[in-house]
Every structure is written in C-alpha cells, then in structure tokens.
Short mmCIF file of C-alpha atoms in Angstrom, two decimals:
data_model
loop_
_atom_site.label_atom_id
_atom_site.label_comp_id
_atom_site.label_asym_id
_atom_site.label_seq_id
_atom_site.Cartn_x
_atom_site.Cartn_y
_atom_site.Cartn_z
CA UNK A 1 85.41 198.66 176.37
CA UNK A 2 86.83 199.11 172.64
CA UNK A 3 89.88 198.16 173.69
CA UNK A 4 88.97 195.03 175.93
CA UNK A 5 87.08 193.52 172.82
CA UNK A 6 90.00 193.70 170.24
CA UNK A 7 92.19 192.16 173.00
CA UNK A 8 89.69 189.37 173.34
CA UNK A 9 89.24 188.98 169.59
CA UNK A 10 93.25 188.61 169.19
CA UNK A 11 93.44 186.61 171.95
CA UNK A 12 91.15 183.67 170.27
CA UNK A 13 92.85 184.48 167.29
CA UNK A 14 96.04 183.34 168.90
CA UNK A 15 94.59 180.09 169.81
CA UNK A 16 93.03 179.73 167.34
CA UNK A 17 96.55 179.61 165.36
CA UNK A 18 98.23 177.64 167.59
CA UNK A 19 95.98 174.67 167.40
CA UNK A 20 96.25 174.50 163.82
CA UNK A 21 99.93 174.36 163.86
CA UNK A 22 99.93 171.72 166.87
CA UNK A 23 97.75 169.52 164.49
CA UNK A 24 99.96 169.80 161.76
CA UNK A 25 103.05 169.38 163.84
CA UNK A 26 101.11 165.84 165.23
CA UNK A 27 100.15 164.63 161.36
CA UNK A 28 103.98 165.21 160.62
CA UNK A 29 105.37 163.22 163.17
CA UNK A 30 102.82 159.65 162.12
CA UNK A 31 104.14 160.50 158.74
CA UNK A 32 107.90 160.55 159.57
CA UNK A 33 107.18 157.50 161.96
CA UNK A 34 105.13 155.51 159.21
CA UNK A 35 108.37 156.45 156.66
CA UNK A 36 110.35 155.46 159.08
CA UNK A 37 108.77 151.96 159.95
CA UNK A 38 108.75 151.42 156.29
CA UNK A 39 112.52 151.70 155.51
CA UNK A 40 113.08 149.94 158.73
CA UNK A 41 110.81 146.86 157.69
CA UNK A 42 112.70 146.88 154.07
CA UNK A 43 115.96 146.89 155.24
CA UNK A 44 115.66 144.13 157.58
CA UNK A 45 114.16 142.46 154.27
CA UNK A 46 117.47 143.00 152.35
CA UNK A 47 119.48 139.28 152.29
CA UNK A 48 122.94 139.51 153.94
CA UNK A 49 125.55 137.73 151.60
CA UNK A 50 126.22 134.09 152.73
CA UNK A 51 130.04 133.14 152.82
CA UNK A 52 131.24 129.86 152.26
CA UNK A 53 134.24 127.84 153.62
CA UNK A 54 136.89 126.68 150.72
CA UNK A 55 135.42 123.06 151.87
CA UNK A 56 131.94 123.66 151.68
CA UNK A 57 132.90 124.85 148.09
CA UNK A 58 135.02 121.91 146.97
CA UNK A 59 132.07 119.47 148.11
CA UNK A 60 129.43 121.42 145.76
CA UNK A 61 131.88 121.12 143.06
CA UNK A 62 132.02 117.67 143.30
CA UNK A 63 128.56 117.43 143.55
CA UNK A 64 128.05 119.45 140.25
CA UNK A 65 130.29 117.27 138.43
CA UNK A 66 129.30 114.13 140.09
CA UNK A 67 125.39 115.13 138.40
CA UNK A 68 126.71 115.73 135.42
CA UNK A 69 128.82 112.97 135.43
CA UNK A 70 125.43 110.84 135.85
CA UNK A 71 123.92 113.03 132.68
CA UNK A 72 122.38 110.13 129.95
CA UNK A 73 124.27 112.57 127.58
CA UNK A 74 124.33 109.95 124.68
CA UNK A 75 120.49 109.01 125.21
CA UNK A 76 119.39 112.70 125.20
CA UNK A 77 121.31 113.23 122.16
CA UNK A 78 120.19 110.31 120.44
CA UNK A 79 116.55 111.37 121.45
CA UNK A 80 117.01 114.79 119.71
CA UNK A 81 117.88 112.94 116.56
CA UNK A 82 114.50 110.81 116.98
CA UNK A 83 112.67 113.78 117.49
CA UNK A 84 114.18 115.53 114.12
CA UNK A 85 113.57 112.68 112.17
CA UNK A 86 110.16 112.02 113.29
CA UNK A 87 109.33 116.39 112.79
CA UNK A 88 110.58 115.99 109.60
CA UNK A 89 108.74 113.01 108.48
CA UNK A 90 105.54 114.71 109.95
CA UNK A 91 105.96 117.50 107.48
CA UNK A 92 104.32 116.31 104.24
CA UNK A 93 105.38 117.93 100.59
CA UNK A 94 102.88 119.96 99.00
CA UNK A 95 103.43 119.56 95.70
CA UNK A 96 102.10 122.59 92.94
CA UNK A 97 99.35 121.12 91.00
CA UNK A 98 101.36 121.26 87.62
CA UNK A 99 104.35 120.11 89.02
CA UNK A 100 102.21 117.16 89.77
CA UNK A 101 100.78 117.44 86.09
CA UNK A 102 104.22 117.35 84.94
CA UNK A 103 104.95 113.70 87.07
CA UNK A 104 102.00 112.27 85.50
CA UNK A 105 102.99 113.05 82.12
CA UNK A 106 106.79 111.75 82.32
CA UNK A 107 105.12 108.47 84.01
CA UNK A 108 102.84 107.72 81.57
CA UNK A 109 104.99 108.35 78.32
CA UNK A 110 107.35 105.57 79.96
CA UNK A 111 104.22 103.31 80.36
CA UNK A 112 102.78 103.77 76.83
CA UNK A 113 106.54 102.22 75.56
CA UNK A 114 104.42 98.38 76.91
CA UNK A 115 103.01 96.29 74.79
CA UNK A 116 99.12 96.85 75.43
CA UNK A 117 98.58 93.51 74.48
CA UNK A 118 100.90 92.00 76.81
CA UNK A 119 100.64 94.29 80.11
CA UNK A 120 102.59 92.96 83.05
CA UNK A 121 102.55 94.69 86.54
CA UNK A 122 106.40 93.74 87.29
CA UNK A 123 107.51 95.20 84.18
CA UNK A 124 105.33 98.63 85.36
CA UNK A 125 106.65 98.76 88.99
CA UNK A 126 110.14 98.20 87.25
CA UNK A 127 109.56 101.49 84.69
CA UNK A 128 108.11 103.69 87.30
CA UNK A 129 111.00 102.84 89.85
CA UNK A 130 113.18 103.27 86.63
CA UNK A 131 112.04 107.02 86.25
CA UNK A 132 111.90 107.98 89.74
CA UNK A 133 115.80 106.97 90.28
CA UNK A 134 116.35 108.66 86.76
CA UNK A 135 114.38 112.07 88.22
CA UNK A 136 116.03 111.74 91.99
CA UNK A 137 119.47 112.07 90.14
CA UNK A 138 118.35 114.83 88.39
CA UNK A 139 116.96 116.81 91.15
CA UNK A 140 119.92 115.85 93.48
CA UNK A 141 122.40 117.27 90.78
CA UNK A 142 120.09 120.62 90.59
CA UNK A 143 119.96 120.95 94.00
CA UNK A 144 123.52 120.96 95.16
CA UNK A 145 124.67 122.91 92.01
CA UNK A 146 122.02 125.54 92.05
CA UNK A 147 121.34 125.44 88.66
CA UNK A 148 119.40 122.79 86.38
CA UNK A 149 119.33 121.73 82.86
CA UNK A 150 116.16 119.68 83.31
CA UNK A 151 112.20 120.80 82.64
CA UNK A 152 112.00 121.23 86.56
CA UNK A 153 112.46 124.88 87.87
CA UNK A 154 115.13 125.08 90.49
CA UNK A 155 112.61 126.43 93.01
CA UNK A 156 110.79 123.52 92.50
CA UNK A 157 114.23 120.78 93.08
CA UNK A 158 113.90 121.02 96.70
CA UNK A 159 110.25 119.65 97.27
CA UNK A 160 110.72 117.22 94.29
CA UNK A 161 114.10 116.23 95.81
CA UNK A 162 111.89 115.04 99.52
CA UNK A 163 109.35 113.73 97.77
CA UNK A 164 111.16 111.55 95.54
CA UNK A 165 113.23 110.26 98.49
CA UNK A 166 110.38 109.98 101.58
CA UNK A 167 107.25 110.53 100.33
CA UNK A 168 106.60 109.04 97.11
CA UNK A 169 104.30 106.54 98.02
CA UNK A 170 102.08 109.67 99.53
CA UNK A 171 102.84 111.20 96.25
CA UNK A 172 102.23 108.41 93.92
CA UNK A 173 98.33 108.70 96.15
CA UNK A 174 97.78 112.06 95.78
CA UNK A 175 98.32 111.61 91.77
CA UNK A 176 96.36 109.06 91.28
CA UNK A 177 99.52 106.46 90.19
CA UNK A 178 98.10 103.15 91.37
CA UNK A 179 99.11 99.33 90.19
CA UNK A 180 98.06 96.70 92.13
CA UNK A 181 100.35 94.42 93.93
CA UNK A 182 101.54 91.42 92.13
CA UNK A 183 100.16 88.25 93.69
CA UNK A 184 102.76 85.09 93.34
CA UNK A 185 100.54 81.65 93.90
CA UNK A 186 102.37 78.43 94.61
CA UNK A 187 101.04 75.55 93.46
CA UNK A 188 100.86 72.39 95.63
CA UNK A 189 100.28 69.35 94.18
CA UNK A 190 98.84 67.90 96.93
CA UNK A 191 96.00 65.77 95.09
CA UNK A 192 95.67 62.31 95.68
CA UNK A 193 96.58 60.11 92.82
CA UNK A 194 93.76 59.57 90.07
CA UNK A 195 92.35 63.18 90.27
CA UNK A 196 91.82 65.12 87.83
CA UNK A 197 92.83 68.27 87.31
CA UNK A 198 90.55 71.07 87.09
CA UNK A 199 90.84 73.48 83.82
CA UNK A 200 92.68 76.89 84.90
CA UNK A 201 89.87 78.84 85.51
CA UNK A 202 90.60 82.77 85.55
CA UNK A 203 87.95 84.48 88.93
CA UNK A 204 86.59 87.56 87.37
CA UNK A 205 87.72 91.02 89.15
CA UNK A 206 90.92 92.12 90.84
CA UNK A 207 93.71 89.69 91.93
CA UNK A 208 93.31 88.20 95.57
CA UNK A 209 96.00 88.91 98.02
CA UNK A 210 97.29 86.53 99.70
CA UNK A 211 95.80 86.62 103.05
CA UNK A 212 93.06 85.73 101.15
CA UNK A 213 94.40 82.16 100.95
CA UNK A 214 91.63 81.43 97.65
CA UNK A 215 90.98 78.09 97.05
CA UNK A 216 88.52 77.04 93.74
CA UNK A 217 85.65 74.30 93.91
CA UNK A 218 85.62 74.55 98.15
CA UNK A 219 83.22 75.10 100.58
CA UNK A 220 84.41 75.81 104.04
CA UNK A 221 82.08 75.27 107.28
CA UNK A 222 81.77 77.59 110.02
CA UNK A 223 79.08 79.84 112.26
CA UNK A 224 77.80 82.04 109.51
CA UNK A 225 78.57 86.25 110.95
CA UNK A 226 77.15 87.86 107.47
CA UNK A 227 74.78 85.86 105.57
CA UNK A 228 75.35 85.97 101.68
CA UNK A 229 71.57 85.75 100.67
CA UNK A 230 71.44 89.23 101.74
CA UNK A 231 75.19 90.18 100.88
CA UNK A 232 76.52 90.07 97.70
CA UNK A 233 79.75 91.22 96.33
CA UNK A 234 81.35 91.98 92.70
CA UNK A 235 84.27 89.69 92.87
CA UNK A 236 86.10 86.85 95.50
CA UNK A 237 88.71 89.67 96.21
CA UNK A 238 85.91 92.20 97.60
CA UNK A 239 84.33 89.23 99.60
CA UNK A 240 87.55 88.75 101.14
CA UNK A 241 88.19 92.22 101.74
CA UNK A 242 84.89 92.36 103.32
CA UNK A 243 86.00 89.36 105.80
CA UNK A 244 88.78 91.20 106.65
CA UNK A 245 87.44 94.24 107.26
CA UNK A 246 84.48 92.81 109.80
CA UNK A 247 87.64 90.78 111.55
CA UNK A 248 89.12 94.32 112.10
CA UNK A 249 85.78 96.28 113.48
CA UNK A 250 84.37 93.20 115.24
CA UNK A 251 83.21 94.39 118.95
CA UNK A 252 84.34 92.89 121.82
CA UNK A 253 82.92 89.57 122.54
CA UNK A 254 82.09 88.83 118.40
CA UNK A 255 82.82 86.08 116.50
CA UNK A 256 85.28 87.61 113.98
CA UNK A 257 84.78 86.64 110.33
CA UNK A 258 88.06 84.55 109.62
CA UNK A 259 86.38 82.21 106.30
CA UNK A 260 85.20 83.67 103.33
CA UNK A 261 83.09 82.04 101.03
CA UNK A 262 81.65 83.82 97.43
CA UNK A 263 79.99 82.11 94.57
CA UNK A 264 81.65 83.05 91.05
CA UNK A 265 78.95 81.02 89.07
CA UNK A 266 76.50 83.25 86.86
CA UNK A 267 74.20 79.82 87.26
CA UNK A 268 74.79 79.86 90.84
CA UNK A 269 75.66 77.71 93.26
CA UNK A 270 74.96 74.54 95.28
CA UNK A 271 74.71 74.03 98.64
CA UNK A 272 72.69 71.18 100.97
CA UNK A 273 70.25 73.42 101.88
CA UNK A 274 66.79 74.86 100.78
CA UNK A 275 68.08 78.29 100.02
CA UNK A 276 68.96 78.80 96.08
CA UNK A 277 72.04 80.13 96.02
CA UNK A 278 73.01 83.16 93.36
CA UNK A 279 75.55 84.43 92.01
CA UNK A 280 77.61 86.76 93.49
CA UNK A 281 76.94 85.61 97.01
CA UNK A 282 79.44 85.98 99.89
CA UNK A 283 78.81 84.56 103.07
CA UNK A 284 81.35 85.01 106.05
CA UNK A 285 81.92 82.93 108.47
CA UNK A 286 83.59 82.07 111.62
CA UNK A 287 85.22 79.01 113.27
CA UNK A 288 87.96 77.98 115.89
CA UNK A 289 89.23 75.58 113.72
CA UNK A 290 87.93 75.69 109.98
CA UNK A 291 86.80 72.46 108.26
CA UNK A 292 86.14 71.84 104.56
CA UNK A 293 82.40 71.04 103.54
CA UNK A 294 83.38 70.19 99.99
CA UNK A 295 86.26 70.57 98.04
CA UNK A 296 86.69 69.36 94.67
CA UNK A 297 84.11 67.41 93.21
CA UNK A 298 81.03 65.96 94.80
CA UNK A 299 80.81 62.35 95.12
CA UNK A 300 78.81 60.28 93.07
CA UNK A 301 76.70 58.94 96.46
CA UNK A 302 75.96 62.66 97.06
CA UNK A 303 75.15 63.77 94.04
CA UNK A 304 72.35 60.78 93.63
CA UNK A 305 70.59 62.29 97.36
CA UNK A 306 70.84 65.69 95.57
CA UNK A 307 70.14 65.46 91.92
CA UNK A 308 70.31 69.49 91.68
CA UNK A 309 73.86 69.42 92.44
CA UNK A 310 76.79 69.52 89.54
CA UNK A 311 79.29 67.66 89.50
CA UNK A 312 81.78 70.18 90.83
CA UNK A 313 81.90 72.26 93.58
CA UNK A 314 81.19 75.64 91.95
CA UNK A 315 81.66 77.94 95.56
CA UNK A 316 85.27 79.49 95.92
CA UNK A 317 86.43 80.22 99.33
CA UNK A 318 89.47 80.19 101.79
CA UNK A 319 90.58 81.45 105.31
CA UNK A 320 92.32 84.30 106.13
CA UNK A 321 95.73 84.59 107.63
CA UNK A 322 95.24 86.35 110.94
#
C-alpha cells in the first residue's frame, strides 16, 4: 500500500509539471507571434526609395527655376529696407537726464546772445538750428574717430549722434525747448475806396495760426454748436483751437464747428440780440456756406435802431481751413 501511494503522489506530481511547462510554452509562442506581427507591420511601414527618369528630373528643374524666375526679388528686398527703416525709427533715444541738462544749457547761452528787447522767433529757430548743425558735426567727428575733444563723453556720441539727426523734434519735447511757429499775414487791400483804415490793433495772447483765418471788427453767421455765454476762452487763438478741436471729435451726424467767433473787448461786445455779451466770449459755429453779419463798422442806419452799439464792430472771428 506504501508503495502504491508514493507512485500516485509522483504521478500527479508529473502532471502537475507538465502543465506548467505547456502554459509557459503557449505564453511564449503569443509573445514571439505579437514580436513578430510588430516588426512585420514596421517594415511594411518603411518607404521604398522612389527613382526618377532623367526627364522627369529635367522638368522639375525647370520648374524650380521657372518659380524662382517669377521671385519679386527686387520688391522683397526693397520691403526689407522699409521694414529696417521703419524698426529703426520706432526705436526712440533715451537720452541721460544730464546729457539732456547739458543741451539745455548750450541752447540757452546761444539764446541769451538776443537782444531781450527786440526778441524775434526767426532769429531763435535760426540759432537753435545753428547749434544743432554745429553739435551734429561734432558728434559725427567723435563717432567715426573714436575719440572726442568736445564736453560730450564718447559713450554718449552715439545716442546724441540719432537724436540730433531723427529725433530732435522728440528731443527738443522731452526738454522742454518750445518756440512757437512764426505766423506770416498777408495783407489784402481789398477795401472799397473811402474806408478808413482801422489802427493796428495787437489781439492779446499767442499768435493765431493760420487755419485760423482771423479777421478784426467781423461777425460771422452760422448755427451756433457751443454757445459763448457759457464758454469763454483766454485769447482768439484758444477759441480757434477750440473750433478745431470740436471739428476733429464731432460724432457722426454733427454739425462740425468750422467759424469761430471770440470777443477781445474788456467792455464787451455787441450783438442784435438781448444777451449782453462779455468779454472773453467764444461762440462756435457752423454753416455750409459762411456769411458775414458785420464786418467793419456798423452803419449809421443801424446804429440809430440800436443806440447801445459802437461804432465798430468790436467781435473778432474767421473760418477755418478744413
């Protein structure tokens, strides 16, 4: 009986074996099939060089050459350019705050050599262009020869040498350098025979451009946008500037102020209505086709239906150039 149960137990043993090695042998073959699929699938995947006939070659050639024949080679180039340029005038020079001290100085020393008494703004431009040719030399010569005999630091010759050429304008801003422009009035003697001439009469405040278009002892007519009882203004120059600037942020649909009319008289001024007008009043105004009211002098006839009135017309006005 011993020996029948150790038989049995070896027996299962056996089997026991043999199905573990039969499993194994099964997981090894999906393995090596699943490998095998794998570099099957990845070599099918692999491109197989593509040979071309000499023809098929000569055509892409000419192809090539006939597209870059076609090439706007010029245009791109000069497009580049554009775009360097336009880069470069983006980039704005930061000037040190006592090399800016240093401008201001030099500029004003030239100035004090006017007469105070006898100031005139051409003979100001004229000096400050003077110096900043007199400086760019300087800074040029400094600048290509590396070294500098002037009261400017070489490391300083470059940015003073771009903002000289390009960017003095933004310069002469950031300074504070300001002189107004110099306004050149014609004078048309356009007055019919047996007037008289008015006294020159000096407006009080900065010089009118002229856009302004300023014409003493007139009263234009027109759809009133800004009404001067309420809106006063220092000078004829800043109601002006006011006209223009409602012209330019007028909505859509607006009347856009294009006459300007201010009252210089510290008595005030007249006007065929019942308001009494003051000083310093600047009404704007807006019509297709402007018309005079008064200009001159009033007549004699309307001056006896208004008794208030003087006898000239003290309101100073004009329209603007669009």
């Amino acid at each position: 009986m011993a020996r029948r149960n150790c038989l049995c137990t070896c027996s299962y043993n056996n089997t026991t074996l043999f199905l573990c090695f039969l499993n194994i042998a099964i997981v090894s073959l999906f393995v090596f099939r699943s490998l095998y699929a794998s570099l099957s699938i990845h070599s099918t995947n692999v491109k197989v060089g593509v040979s071309y006939s000499p023809d098929q070659i000569r055509k892409m050639e000419e192809s090539v050459q006939i597209r870059i024949g076609y090439k706007p080679v010029e245009l791109i180039k000069s497009l580049k350019d554009l775009e360097g340029e336009f880069s470069r005038e983006n980039l704005a020079v930061e000037l040190p705050q006592d090399l800016k001290q240093k401008i201001v100085d030099e500029i004003l020393h030239r100035l004090r050599s006017l007469n105070s008494s006898d100031i005139d703004i051409a003979k100001e431009r004229e000096i400050v262009e003077s110096w900043r040719k007199e400086k760019l030399k300087e800074v040029k010569l400094a600048h290509v020869n590396r070294t500098s005999n002037s009261t400017i630091p070489i490391e300083e010759a470059g940015m003073l040498l771009r903002a000289l050429e390009s960017d003095w304008d933004v310069i002469c801003e950031d300074i504070g350098l300001w002189i107004p422009a110099q306004v050149v009035n014609e004078e048309h003697d356009d007055k019919p025979e047996g007037t008289e001439d008015f006294e020159k009469e000096i407006l009080p405040g900065r010089p009118l451009p002229p856009e302004c278009n300023a014409e003493l002892h007139t009263d234009y007519d027109g759809t009133a946008v800004r009404w001067g009882l309420t809106h006063h203004k220092n000078s004829a120059a800043d109601c002006c500037q006011a006209c223009l600037d409602h012209a330019k942020h007028a909505k859509e649909g607006e009347n856009k102020c294009n006459i300007w009319v201010y009252c210089p008289s510290e008595s005030g001024c007249h006007s065929p209505d019942i308001y009494q007008h003051k000083h310093q009043e600047c009404w704007l105004k807006y019509a297709e086709k402007p018309q005079l009211n008064f200009k001159d002098k009033y007549s004699e006839s309307y001056r006896k239906s208004f008794p208030s009135a003087p006898e000239v017309v003290p309101w100073v006005s004009g329209v603007v150039s669009s």
